[in-house]
Short mmCIF file of C-alpha atoms in Angstrom, two decimals:
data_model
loop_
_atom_site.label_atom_id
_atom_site.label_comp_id
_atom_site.label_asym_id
_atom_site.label_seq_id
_atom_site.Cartn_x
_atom_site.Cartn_y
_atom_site.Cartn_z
CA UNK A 1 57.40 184.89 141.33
CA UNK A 2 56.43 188.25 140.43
CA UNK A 3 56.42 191.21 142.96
CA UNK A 4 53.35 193.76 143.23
CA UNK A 5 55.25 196.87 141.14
CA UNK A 6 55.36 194.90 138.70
CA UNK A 7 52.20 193.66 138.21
CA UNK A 8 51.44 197.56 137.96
CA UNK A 9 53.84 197.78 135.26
CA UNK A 10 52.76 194.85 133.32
CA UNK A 11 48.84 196.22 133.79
CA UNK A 12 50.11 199.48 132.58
CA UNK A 13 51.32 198.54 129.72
CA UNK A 14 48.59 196.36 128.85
CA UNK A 15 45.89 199.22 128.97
CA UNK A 16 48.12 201.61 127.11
CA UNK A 17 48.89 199.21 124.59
CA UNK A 18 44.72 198.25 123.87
CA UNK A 19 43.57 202.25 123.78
CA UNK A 20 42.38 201.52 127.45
CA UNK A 21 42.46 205.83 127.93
CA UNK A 22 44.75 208.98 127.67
CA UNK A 23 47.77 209.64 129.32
CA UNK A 24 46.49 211.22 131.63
CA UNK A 25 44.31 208.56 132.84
CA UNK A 26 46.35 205.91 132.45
CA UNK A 27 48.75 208.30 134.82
CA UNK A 28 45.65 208.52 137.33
CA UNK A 29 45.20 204.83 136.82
CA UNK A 30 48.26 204.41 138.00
CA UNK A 31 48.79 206.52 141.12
CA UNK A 32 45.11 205.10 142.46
CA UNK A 33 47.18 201.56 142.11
CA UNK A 34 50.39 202.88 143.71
CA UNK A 35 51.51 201.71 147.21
CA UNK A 36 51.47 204.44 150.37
CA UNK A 37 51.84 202.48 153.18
CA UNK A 38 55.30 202.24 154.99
CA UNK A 39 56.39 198.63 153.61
CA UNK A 40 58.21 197.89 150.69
CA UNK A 41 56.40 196.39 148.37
CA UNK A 42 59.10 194.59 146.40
CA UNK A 43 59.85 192.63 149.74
CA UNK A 44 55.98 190.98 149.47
CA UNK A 45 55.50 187.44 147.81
CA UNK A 46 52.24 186.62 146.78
CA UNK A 47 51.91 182.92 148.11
CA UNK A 48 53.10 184.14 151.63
CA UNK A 49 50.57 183.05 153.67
CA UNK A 50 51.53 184.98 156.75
CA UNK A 51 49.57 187.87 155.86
CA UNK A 52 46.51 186.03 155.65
CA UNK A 53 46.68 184.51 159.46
CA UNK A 54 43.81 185.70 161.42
CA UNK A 55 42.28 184.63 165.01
CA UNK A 56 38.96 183.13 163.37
CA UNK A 57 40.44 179.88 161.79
CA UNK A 58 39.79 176.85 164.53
CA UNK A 59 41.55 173.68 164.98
CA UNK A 60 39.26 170.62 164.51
CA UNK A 61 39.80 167.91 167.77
CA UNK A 62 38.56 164.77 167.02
CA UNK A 63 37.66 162.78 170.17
CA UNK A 64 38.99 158.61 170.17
CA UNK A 65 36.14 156.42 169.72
CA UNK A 66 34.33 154.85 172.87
CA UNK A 67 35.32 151.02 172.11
CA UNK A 68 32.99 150.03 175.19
CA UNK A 69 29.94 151.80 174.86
CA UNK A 70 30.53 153.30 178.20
CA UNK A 71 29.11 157.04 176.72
CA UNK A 72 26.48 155.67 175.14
CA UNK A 73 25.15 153.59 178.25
CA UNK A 74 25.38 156.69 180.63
CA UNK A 75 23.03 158.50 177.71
CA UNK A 76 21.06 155.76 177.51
CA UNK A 77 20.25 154.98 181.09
CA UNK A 78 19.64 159.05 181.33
CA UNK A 79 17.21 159.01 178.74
CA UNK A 80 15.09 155.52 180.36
CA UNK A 81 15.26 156.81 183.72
CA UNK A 82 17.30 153.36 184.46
CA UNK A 83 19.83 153.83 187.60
CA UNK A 84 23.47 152.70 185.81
CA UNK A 85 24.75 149.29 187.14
CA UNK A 86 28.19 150.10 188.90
CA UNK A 87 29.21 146.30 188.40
CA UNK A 88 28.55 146.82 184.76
CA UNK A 89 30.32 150.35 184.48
CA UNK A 90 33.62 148.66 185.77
CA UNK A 91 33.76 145.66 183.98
CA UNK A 92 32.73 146.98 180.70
CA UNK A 93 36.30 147.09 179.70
CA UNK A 94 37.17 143.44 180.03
CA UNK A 95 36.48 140.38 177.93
CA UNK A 96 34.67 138.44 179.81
CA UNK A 97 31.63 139.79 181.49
CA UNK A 98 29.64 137.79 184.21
CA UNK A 99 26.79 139.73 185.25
CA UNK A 100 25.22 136.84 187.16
CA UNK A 101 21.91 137.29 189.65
CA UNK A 102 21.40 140.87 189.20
CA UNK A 103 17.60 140.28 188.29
CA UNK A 104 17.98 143.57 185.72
CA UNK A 105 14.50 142.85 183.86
CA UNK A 106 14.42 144.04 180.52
CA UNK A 107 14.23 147.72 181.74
CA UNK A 108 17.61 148.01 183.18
CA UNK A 109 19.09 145.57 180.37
CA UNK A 110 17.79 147.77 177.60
CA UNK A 111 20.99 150.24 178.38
CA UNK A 112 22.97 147.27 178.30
CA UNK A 113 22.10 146.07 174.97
CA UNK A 114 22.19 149.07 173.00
CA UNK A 115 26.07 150.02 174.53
CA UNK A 116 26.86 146.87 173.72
CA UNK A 117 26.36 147.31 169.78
CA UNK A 118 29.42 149.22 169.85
CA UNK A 119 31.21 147.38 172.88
CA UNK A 120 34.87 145.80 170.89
CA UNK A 121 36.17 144.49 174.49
CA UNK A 122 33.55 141.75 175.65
CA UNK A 123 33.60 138.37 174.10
CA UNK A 124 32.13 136.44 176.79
CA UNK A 125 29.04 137.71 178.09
CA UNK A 126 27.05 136.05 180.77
CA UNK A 127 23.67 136.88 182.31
CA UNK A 128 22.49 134.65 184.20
CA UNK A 129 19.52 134.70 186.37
CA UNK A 130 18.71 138.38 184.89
CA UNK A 131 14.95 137.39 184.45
CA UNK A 132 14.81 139.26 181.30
CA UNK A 133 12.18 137.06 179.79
CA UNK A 134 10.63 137.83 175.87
CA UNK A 135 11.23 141.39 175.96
CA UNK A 136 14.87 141.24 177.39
CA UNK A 137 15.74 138.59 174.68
CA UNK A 138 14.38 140.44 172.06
CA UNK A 139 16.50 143.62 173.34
CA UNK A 140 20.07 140.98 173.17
CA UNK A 141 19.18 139.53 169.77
CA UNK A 142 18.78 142.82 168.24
CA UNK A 143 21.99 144.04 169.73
CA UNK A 144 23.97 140.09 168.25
CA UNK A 145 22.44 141.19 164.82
CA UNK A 146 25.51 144.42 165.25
CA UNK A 147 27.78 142.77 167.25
CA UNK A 148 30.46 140.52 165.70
CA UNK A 149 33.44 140.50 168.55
CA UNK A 150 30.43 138.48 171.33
CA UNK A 151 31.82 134.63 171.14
CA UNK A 152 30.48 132.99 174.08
CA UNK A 153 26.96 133.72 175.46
CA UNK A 154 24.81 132.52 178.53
CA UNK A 155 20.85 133.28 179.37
CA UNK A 156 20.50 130.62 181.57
CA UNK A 157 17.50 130.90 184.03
CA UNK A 158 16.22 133.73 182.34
CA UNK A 159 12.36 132.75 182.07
CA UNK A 160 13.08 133.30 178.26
CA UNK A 161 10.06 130.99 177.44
CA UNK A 162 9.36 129.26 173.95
CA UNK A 163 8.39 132.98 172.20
CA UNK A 164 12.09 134.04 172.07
CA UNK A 165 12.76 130.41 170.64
CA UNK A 166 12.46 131.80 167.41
CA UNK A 167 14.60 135.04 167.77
CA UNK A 168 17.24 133.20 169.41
CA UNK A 169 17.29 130.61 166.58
CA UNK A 170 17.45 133.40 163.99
CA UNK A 171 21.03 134.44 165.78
CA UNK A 172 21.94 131.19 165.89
CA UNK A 173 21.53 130.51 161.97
CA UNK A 174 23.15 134.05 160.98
CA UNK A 175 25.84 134.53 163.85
CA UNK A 176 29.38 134.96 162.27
CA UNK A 177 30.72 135.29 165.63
CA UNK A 178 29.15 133.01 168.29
CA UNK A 179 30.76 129.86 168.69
CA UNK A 180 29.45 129.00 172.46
CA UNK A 181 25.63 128.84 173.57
CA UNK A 182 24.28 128.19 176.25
CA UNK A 183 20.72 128.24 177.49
CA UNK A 184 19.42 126.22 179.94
CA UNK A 185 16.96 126.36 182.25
CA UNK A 186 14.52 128.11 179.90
CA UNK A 187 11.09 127.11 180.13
CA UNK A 188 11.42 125.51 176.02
CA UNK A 189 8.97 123.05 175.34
CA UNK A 190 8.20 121.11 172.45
CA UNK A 191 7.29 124.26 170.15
CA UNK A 192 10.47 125.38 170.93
CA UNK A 193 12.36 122.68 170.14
CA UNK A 194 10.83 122.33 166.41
CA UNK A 195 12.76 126.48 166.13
CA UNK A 196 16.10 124.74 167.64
CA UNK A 197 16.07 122.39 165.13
CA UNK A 198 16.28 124.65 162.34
CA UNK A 199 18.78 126.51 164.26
CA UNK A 200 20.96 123.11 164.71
CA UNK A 201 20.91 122.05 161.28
CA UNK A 202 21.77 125.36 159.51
CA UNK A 203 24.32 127.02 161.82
CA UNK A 204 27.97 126.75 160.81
CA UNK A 205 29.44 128.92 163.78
CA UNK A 206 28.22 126.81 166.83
CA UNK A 207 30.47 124.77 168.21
CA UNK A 208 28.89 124.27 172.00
CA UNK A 209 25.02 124.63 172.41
CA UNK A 210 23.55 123.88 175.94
CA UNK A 211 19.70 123.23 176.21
CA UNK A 212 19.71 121.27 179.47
CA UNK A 213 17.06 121.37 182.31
CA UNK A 214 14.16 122.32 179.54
CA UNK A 215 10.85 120.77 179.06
CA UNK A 216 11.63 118.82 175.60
CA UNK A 217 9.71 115.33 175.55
CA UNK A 218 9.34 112.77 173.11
CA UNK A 219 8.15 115.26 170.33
CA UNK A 220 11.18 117.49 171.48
CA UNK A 221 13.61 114.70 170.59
CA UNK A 222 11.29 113.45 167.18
CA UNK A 223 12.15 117.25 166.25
CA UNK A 224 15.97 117.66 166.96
CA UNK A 225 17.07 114.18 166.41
CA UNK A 226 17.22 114.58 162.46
CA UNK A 227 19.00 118.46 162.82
CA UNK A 228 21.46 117.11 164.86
CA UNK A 229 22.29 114.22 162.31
CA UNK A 230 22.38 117.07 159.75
CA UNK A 231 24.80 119.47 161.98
CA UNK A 232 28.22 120.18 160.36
CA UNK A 233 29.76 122.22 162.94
CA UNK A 234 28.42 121.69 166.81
CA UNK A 235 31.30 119.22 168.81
CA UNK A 236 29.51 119.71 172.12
CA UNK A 237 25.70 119.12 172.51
CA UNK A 238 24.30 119.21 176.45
CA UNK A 239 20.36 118.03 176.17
CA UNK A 240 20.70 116.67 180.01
CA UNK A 241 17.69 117.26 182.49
CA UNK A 242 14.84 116.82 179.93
CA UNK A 243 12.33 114.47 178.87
CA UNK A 244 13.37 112.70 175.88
CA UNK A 245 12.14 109.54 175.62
CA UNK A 246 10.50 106.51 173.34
CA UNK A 247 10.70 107.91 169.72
CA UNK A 248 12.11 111.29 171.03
CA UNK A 249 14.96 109.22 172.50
CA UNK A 250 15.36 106.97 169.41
CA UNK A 251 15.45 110.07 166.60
CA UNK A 252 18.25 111.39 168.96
CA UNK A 253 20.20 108.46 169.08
CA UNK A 254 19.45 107.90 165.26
CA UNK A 255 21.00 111.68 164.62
CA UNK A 256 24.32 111.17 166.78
CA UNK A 257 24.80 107.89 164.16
CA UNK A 258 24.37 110.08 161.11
CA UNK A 259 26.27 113.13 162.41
CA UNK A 260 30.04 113.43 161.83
CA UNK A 261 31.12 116.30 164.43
CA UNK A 262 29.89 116.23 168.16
CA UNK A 263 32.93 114.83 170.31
CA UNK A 264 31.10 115.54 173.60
CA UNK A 265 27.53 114.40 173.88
CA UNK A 266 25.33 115.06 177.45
CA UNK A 267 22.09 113.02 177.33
CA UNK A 268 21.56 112.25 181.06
CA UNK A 269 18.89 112.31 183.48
CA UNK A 270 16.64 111.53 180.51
CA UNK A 271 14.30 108.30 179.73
CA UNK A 272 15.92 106.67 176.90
CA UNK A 273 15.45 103.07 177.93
CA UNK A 274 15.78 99.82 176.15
CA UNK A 275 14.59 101.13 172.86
CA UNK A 276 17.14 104.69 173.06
CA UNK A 277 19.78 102.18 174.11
CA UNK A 278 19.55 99.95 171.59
CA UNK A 279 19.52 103.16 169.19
CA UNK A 280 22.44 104.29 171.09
CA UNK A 281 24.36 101.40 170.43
CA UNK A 282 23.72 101.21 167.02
CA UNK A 283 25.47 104.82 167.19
CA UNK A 284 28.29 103.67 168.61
CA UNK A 285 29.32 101.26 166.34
CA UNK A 286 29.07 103.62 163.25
CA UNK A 287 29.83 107.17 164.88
CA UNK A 288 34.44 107.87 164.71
CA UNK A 289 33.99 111.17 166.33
CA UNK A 290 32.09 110.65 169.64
CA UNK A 291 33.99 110.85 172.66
CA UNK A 292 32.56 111.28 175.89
CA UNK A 293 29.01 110.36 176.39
CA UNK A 294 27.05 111.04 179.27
CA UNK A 295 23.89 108.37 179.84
CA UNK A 296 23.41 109.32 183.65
CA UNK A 297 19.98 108.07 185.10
CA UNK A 298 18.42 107.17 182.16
CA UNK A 299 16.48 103.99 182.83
CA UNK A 300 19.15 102.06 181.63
CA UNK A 301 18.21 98.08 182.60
CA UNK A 302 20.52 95.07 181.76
CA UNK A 303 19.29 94.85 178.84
CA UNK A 304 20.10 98.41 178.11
CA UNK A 305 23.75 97.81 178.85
CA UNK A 306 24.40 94.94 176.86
CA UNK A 307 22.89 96.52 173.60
CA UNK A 308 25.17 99.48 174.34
CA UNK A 309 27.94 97.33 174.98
CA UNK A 310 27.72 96.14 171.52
CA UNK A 311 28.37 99.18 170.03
CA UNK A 312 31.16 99.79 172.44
CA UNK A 313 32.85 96.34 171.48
CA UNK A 314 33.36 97.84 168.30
CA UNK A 315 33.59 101.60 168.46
CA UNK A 316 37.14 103.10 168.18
CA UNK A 317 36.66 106.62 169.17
CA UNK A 318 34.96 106.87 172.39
CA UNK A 319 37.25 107.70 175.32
CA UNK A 320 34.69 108.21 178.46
CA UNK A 321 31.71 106.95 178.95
CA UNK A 322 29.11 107.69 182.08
CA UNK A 323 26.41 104.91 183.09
CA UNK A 324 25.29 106.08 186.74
CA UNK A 325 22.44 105.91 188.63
CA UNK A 326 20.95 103.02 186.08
CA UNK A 327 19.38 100.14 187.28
CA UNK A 328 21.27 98.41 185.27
CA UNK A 329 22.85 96.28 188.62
CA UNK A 330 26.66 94.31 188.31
CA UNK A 331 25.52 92.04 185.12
CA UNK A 332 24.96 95.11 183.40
CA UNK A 333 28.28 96.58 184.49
CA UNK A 334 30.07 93.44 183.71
CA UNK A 335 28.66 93.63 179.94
CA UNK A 336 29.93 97.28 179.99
CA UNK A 337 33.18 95.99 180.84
CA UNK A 338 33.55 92.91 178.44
CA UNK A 339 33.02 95.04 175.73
CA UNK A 340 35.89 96.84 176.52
CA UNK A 341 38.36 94.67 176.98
CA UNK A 342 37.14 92.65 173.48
CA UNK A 343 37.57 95.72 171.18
CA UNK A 344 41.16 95.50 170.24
CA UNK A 345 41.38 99.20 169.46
CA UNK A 346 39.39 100.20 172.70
CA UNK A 347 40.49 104.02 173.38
CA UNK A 348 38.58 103.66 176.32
CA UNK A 349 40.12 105.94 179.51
CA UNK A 350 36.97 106.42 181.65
CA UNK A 351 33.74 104.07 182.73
CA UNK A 352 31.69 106.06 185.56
CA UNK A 353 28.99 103.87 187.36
CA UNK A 354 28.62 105.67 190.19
CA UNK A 355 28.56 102.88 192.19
CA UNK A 356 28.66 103.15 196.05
CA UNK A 357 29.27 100.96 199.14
CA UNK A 358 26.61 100.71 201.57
CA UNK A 359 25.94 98.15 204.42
CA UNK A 360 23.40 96.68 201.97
CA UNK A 361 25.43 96.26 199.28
CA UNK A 362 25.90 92.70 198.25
CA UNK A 363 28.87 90.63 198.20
CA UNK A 364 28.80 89.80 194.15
CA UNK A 365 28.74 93.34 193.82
CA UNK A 366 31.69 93.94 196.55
CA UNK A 367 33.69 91.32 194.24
CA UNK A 368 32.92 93.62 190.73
CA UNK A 369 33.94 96.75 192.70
CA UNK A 370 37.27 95.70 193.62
CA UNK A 371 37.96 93.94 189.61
CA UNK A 372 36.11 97.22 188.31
CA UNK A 373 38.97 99.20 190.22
CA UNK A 374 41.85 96.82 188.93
CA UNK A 375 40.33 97.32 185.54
CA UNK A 376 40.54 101.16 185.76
CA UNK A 377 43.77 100.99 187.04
CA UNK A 378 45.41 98.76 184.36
CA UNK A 379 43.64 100.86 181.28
CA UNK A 380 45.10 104.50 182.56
CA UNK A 381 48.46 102.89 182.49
#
């Protein structure tokens, strides 16, 4: 490290030694270089940066990043003139959000949506009864395309109609993070259903999709009967509370005998009849990874339940089964039950019938009641 004299020196004798002047000016040269000031000069280091310190250099604060969109939703709602939603503003921070019956309308769920792009904390989001209709759903898929932490997700009663069918089936077919759906009580007819299907046979994320109390009918079911045989990765499918009946009811029983994943299956309070039960049957006895199935008030006759007890007789996955409110009266019980107790590797724990004592209820049926209840009681042990 080399102190300031001599630098001089060395610069000196560097001009002297190239002609640089006379004497005389190399002596001028020399005392216009020199030092004055009260401070030793052979005391100063060149790399000291002390000298240098002034009051204009500013330390840089970086501010933590807003994991729950809580900034940008106050800016947001600001900007759109929407009043914030308190309920909102304190649950933001959890992971489960249940913003049920707050009718928001897309206005006041536009905020929402774009804070949740950057929202890390909320994997279970549920609006319910939000009426948010096209517009609203158009807002939430836009915000799934960002979000990848959002796992479980309910629009239920949200007047969504059969024009955000399509959106909504475009999440479902490029989600990497939802596993859980659920959308009943939509308004989705048959048009709708045809943009489910293609959302049912391509996903691989789905696990649980709910599209009970619609309007599917027979053209519904034509339509997602062959996705669902397709489906590699949905093991809970509710379709309860349509209309799926005559071929709609037969292409769905035909896809849960070609599909190799659904464990829980919700068909009730649908019109499948003879025909779906025979199809449903047929199921049974080729399908090892059913096991509950829900057949609740669905026209089911004596007939019905014999042609499903044949499947039974020889299924060895299916654990619980629900018959209720069928007219299916004791014979068709008893066939139910017979079928049980012939398949030597029954797995059988539940049989639902529903069945209830009234003043008119018959004696033959008092007498299948009370071996019904011995039955039950002998398989849970």
């Amino acid at each position: 490290m080399f102190h300031l004299s001599q630098i001089v020196k060395r610069s000196v004798q560097s001009a002297a030694n190239n002609g640089a002047g006379s004497n005389e000016d190399i002596s001028a040269h020399t005392q216009s270089m020199s030092w004055t000031g009260p401070y030793d000069t052979d005391s100063v280091e060149l790399k000291d940066d002390s000298g240098w310190d002034t009051d204009l250099e500013i330390e840089e604060v970086f501010e933590a990043f807003d994991h729950s969109g809580k900034t940008s939703y106050i800016d947001t709602c600001h900007r759109n003139k929407v009043v914030p939603v308190s309920y909102y503003l304190r649950h933001m921070h959890e992971t489960e959000l249940k913003l049920r019956h707050h009718q928001l309308g897309s206005h006041a769920v536009k905020p929402i949506a774009i804070s949740l792009v950057s929202n890390a904390k909320i994997l279970s989001l549920d609006l319910t009864d939000n009426s948010l209709g096209c517009r609203g759903a158009y807002l939430l898929c836009n915000m799934l395309r960002e979000n990848c932490f959002i796992t479980h997700l309910n629009l239920s009663e949200n007047h969504l109609g059969t024009s955000s069918a399509e959106m909504l089936s475009n999440i479902m077919q490029i989600t990497t993070s939802l596993t859980h759906i659920t959308l009943s009580k939509n308004e989705f007819d048959d048009t709708a259903a045809i943009f489910f299907a293609e959302a049912i046979m391509n996903t691989t994320k789905v696990e649980s999709l709910n599209l009970s109390h619609n309007r599917f009918s027979e053209m519904g079911g034509v339509a997602l009967g062959p996705a669902i045989g397709e489906n590699s990765s949905i093991k809970e499918l509710n379709l309860s509370w349509n209309s799926l009946r005559r071929k709609g009811a037969i292409a769905v029983a035909q896809g849960v005998k070609n599909n190799i994943m659904i464990k829980r299956l919700n068909i009730s309070w649908n019109g499948f009849g003879v025909d779906g039960a025979r199809e449903i049957g047929k199921a049974l006895a080729e399908n090892t990874t059913l096991e509950e199935l829900d057949m609740t008030n669905n026209r089911l006759t004596t007939e019905a339940a014999v042609l499903i007890g044949k499947g039974i007789a020889v299924n060895d996955s299916l654990q619980a089964i629900k018959l209720g409110k069928n007219p299916m009266q004791s014979a068709g019980c008893w066939a139910i039950c017979s079928a049980i107790l012939k398949n030597p590797n029954m797995v059988m724990r539940k049989v639902a019938f529903d069945v209830s004592i009234t003043r008119y209820t018959s004696f033959s049926n008092l007498c299948f009641l009370n071996y019904f209840s011995l039955f039950q009681l002998n398989e849970c042990k």
